[in-house]
Amino acid sequence: MLSRRIIPCLDVRDGRVVKGVRFRDHVDMGAIEDLALRYRDEGADELVFYDIGASPEARGVDVSWVRRVSDLLDIPFCVAGGIDSVERARAVLHAGADKVSVNTPALLRPALIGELAAAFGSQCVVVGVDSLRDADGEWRVRSHSGDPSKMQAHARRTLDWVVEAQQRGAGEIVLNCMGSDGVRAGYDIEQLQAVRETCAVPLVASGGAGSPDHFVAAFRDADVDAALAASVFHSGAIAIPALKSLLHANGIEVRLG
Amino acid sequence: MTDLVIIDAGGANLGSVRAAFARLGVAPELSRDPARIATAGRLVLPGVGAAAPVMDTLRASGIDVLLRGLKTPLLGVCIGMQVLFERSEEGDVAGLGLLGGQVRKLPASPGIRMPHMGWNRLARRVASPLLDGIDEGAQAYFVHSYGVVGSADAIAESEHGSTFCAAVARGNIAGAQFHPERSGAVGARFLRNFLSWNPA
């Protein structure tokens, strides 16, 4: 039986892992390679690296660190940030990333998803969806969410976009529930459940993890394939081995040590 | 020193497969030159994406014909394993025909998502030195939508809706549907076993 995945997300800037509010108050966390191997040793099933400088600086991902990570790491990893063309995706994949994740560029030009799937196969193409509930009760997508001053609301409903992204060739969906992101009060189970109903490819929950129970709820109640988190892992608030033991004890299939 | 050649049939995981061997202290050479491939001590055929471009590359240089005549230990990984078989439903292309059987789309169903992406258990089907040191139920990393069901040459199977072939061996031919280069200690052990594999 396929295991449910635990995915730490690492923000990368100028070749280092950083944390903090995006674009402000960055704290250096250490070298990319050191943190990648530490999470691998703790039992992370996969890693996501988000090049937070790429998109605002309108450049592609710096692939030199992607190559170094690929040479070292023996678990899969995905790279996000500034990937807006087949060429930029190719550079990242050929440097050794297993998947690329696209968000704002796919919203601005949905054909990008199909171009990436045709060039590399759907299994390499992750579509990140930033979603927020509007006053009328509908979940709608947001773009440029990496920079609060540039974030844009769209008329596109989250559920419609998830369907369209799959039709265009997305091999995985990461649903970032912005309403719960950073609050540490738990994943947005209601929204994840709604998206799950329309999502036949793997679905990754993102935004809101604060305690191990939140992971249990996401897997058990929203049937997601993977759960992504950043701060609770970086701060040490949640240790992956203990988290996986808890998931296992709750009857959730995971990869243990 | 193992004279290991990775057959360059395109695809993005060439570098990761090479790095996985480098972590084991082996420096594989990348080649699509039939003369070089013919003299290699061991061969690895990686592949991601789809079967058709891999087969096109192999045919264009005559490597397909060459491989059918070699007795060199050969390991196919992911799409590289799938093209060892007779035919793939993906793009309806003929494979190398080194192993009997067809590659088919794995069925999705409620709760069974495609692609099959993530860590899954290996269930041993027959004893093989390629599985030495790998515990029953150990997990490996998979990412694919097509697979081989019911191969007589399966040494390990895995289950995702249906039971499919996770690793194969017959004569000098071996294959892994999973990605040993991204399967942690389990994958490293599988690759090390391949490096010391002496098929009868």
JSON list of C-alpha atoms in Angstrom, two decimals, chain A residues 1-5 45-46 70-77 93-94 96-99 120-123 171-172 196 199-202 223-225 253-256, chain B residues 11-13 15-16 19-20 23 48-50 108 111-121 139-141 143-144 158-160 179-185 188:
[
{"chain": "A", "resi": 1, "resn": "MET", "atom": "CA", "xyz": [0.00, 0.00, 0.00]},
{"chain": "A", "resi": 2, "resn": "LEU", "atom": "CA", "xyz": [1.20, 3.47, -0.90]},
{"chain": "A", "resi": 3, "resn": "SER", "atom": "CA", "xyz": [2.51, 5.43, 2.09]},
{"chain": "A", "resi": 4, "resn": "ARG", "atom": "CA", "xyz": [1.31, 8.92, 2.94]},
{"chain": "A", "resi": 5, "resn": "ARG", "atom": "CA", "xyz": [4.13, 11.40, 2.56]},
{"chain": "A", "resi": 45, "resn": "ASP", "atom": "CA", "xyz": [9.70, 11.36, 2.33]},
{"chain": "A", "resi": 46, "resn": "GLU", "atom": "CA", "xyz": [10.38, 14.18, -0.06]},
{"chain": "A", "resi": 70, "resn": "SER", "atom": "CA", "xyz": [20.68, 16.14, -6.35]},
{"chain": "A", "resi": 71, "resn": "ASP", "atom": "CA", "xyz": [24.17, 14.67, -6.08]},
{"chain": "A", "resi": 72, "resn": "LEU", "atom": "CA", "xyz": [23.85, 14.34, -2.31]},
{"chain": "A", "resi": 73, "resn": "LEU", "atom": "CA", "xyz": [20.23, 13.49, -1.75]},
{"chain": "A", "resi": 74, "resn": "ASP", "atom": "CA", "xyz": [18.75, 10.00, -2.11]},
{"chain": "A", "resi": 75, "resn": "ILE", "atom": "CA", "xyz": [15.10, 10.95, -1.69]},
{"chain": "A", "resi": 76, "resn": "PRO", "atom": "CA", "xyz": [13.00, 12.85, -4.23]},
{"chain": "A", "resi": 77, "resn": "PHE", "atom": "CA", "xyz": [12.78, 16.62, -4.28]},
{"chain": "A", "resi": 93, "resn": "LEU", "atom": "CA", "xyz": [15.06, 18.95, -14.00]},
{"chain": "A", "resi": 94, "resn": "HIS", "atom": "CA", "xyz": [18.34, 18.32, -15.78]},
{"chain": "A", "resi": 96, "resn": "GLY", "atom": "CA", "xyz": [18.52, 16.69, -10.91]},
{"chain": "A", "resi": 97, "resn": "ALA", "atom": "CA", "xyz": [15.19, 17.84, -9.45]},
{"chain": "A", "resi": 98, "resn": "ASP", "atom": "CA", "xyz": [12.52, 15.16, -9.68]},
{"chain": "A", "resi": 99, "resn": "LYS", "atom": "CA", "xyz": [9.64, 17.59, -10.08]},
{"chain": "A", "resi": 120, "resn": "PHE", "atom": "CA", "xyz": [8.71, 15.92, -19.28]},
{"chain": "A", "resi": 121, "resn": "GLY", "atom": "CA", "xyz": [5.64, 13.85, -18.42]},
{"chain": "A", "resi": 122, "resn": "SER", "atom": "CA", "xyz": [2.89, 14.65, -15.94]},
{"chain": "A", "resi": 123, "resn": "GLN", "atom": "CA", "xyz": [4.80, 12.98, -13.11]},
{"chain": "A", "resi": 171, "resn": "GLY", "atom": "CA", "xyz": [0.57, 15.18, -12.05]},
{"chain": "A", "resi": 172, "resn": "GLU", "atom": "CA", "xyz": [0.11, 16.49, -8.52]},
{"chain": "A", "resi": 196, "resn": "ARG", "atom": "CA", "xyz": [-10.11, 15.98, -2.90]},
{"chain": "A", "resi": 199, "resn": "CYS", "atom": "CA", "xyz": [-8.70, 15.62, -7.60]},
{"chain": "A", "resi": 200, "resn": "ALA", "atom": "CA", "xyz": [-7.74, 12.22, -9.09]},
{"chain": "A", "resi": 201, "resn": "VAL", "atom": "CA", "xyz": [-4.01, 12.92, -8.98]},
{"chain": "A", "resi": 202, "resn": "PRO", "atom": "CA", "xyz": [-2.01, 13.05, -5.74]},
{"chain": "A", "resi": 223, "resn": "ASP", "atom": "CA", "xyz": [-7.63, 11.70, 2.47]},
{"chain": "A", "resi": 224, "resn": "VAL", "atom": "CA", "xyz": [-4.69, 13.71, 1.18]},
{"chain": "A", "resi": 225, "resn": "ASP", "atom": "CA", "xyz": [-1.66, 11.86, -0.20]},
{"chain": "A", "resi": 253, "resn": "GLU", "atom": "CA", "xyz": [0.33, 4.01, 6.24]},
{"chain": "A", "resi": 254, "resn": "VAL", "atom": "CA", "xyz": [3.73, 5.70, 6.48]},
{"chain": "A", "resi": 255, "resn": "ARG", "atom": "CA", "xyz": [7.36, 4.86, 5.81]},
{"chain": "A", "resi": 256, "resn": "LEU", "atom": "CA", "xyz": [9.08, 4.27, 9.13]},
{"chain": "B", "resi": 11, "resn": "GLY", "atom": "CA", "xyz": [15.58, 11.83, -19.84]},
{"chain": "B", "resi": 12, "resn": "ALA", "atom": "CA", "xyz": [16.14, 13.97, -16.82]},
{"chain": "B", "resi": 13, "resn": "ASN", "atom": "CA", "xyz": [17.18, 11.32, -14.31]},
{"chain": "B", "resi": 15, "resn": "GLY", "atom": "CA", "xyz": [22.36, 12.73, -13.58]},
{"chain": "B", "resi": 16, "resn": "SER", "atom": "CA", "xyz": [20.59, 11.42, -10.47]},
{"chain": "B", "resi": 19, "resn": "ALA", "atom": "CA", "xyz": [25.15, 10.48, -8.69]},
{"chain": "B", "resi": 20, "resn": "ALA", "atom": "CA", "xyz": [23.62, 7.48, -6.90]},
{"chain": "B", "resi": 23, "resn": "ARG", "atom": "CA", "xyz": [27.73, 7.83, -3.73]},
{"chain": "B", "resi": 48, "resn": "VAL", "atom": "CA", "xyz": [11.73, 9.05, -17.20]},
{"chain": "B", "resi": 49, "resn": "GLY", "atom": "CA", "xyz": [8.90, 10.52, -19.22]},
{"chain": "B", "resi": 50, "resn": "ALA", "atom": "CA", "xyz": [7.66, 8.11, -21.86]},
{"chain": "B", "resi": 108, "resn": "ALA", "atom": "CA", "xyz": [-7.09, 4.40, -11.33]},
{"chain": "B", "resi": 111, "resn": "GLY", "atom": "CA", "xyz": [-8.75, 6.13, -3.60]},
{"chain": "B", "resi": 112, "resn": "ILE", "atom": "CA", "xyz": [-6.17, 4.87, -6.13]},
{"chain": "B", "resi": 113, "resn": "ARG", "atom": "CA", "xyz": [-4.61, 7.96, -7.65]},
{"chain": "B", "resi": 114, "resn": "MET", "atom": "CA", "xyz": [-2.46, 8.12, -10.74]},
{"chain": "B", "resi": 115, "resn": "PRO", "atom": "CA", "xyz": [0.41, 8.71, -11.17]},
{"chain": "B", "resi": 116, "resn": "HIS", "atom": "CA", "xyz": [1.43, 6.17, -8.54]},
{"chain": "B", "resi": 117, "resn": "MET", "atom": "CA", "xyz": [3.69, 8.58, -6.70]},
{"chain": "B", "resi": 118, "resn": "GLY", "atom": "CA", "xyz": [5.48, 7.94, -3.43]},
{"chain": "B", "resi": 119, "resn": "TRP", "atom": "CA", "xyz": [6.91, 5.23, -1.22]},
{"chain": "B", "resi": 120, "resn": "ASN", "atom": "CA", "xyz": [5.48, 1.73, -1.45]},
{"chain": "B", "resi": 121, "resn": "ARG", "atom": "CA", "xyz": [6.33, -1.70, -0.10]},
{"chain": "B", "resi": 139, "resn": "GLN", "atom": "CA", "xyz": [9.72, 0.76, 0.93]},
{"chain": "B", "resi": 140, "resn": "ALA", "atom": "CA", "xyz": [10.99, 2.25, -2.30]},
{"chain": "B", "resi": 141, "resn": "TYR", "atom": "CA", "xyz": [10.09, 5.42, -4.20]},
{"chain": "B", "resi": 143, "resn": "VAL", "atom": "CA", "xyz": [6.53, 7.54, -9.77]},
{"chain": "B", "resi": 144, "resn": "HIS", "atom": "CA", "xyz": [4.76, 6.10, -12.82]},
{"chain": "B", "resi": 158, "resn": "SER", "atom": "CA", "xyz": [4.20, -3.84, -5.22]},
{"chain": "B", "resi": 159, "resn": "GLU", "atom": "CA", "xyz": [0.54, -2.98, -4.89]},
{"chain": "B", "resi": 160, "resn": "HIS", "atom": "CA", "xyz": [-1.41, 0.12, -5.85]},
{"chain": "B", "resi": 179, "resn": "HIS", "atom": "CA", "xyz": [13.74, 4.72, -8.51]},
{"chain": "B", "resi": 180, "resn": "PRO", "atom": "CA", "xyz": [16.71, 3.26, -6.62]},
{"chain": "B", "resi": 181, "resn": "GLU", "atom": "CA", "xyz": [18.49, 6.60, -6.99]},
{"chain": "B", "resi": 182, "resn": "ARG", "atom": "CA", "xyz": [15.75, 8.20, -4.87]},
{"chain": "B", "resi": 183, "resn": "SER", "atom": "CA", "xyz": [14.90, 5.31, -2.54]},
{"chain": "B", "resi": 184, "resn": "GLY", "atom": "CA", "xyz": [17.27, 6.04, 0.33]},
{"chain": "B", "resi": 185, "resn": "ALA", "atom": "CA", "xyz": [19.16, 3.13, 1.88]},
{"chain": "B", "resi": 188, "resn": "ALA", "atom": "CA", "xyz": [21.43, 2.22, -2.49]}
]
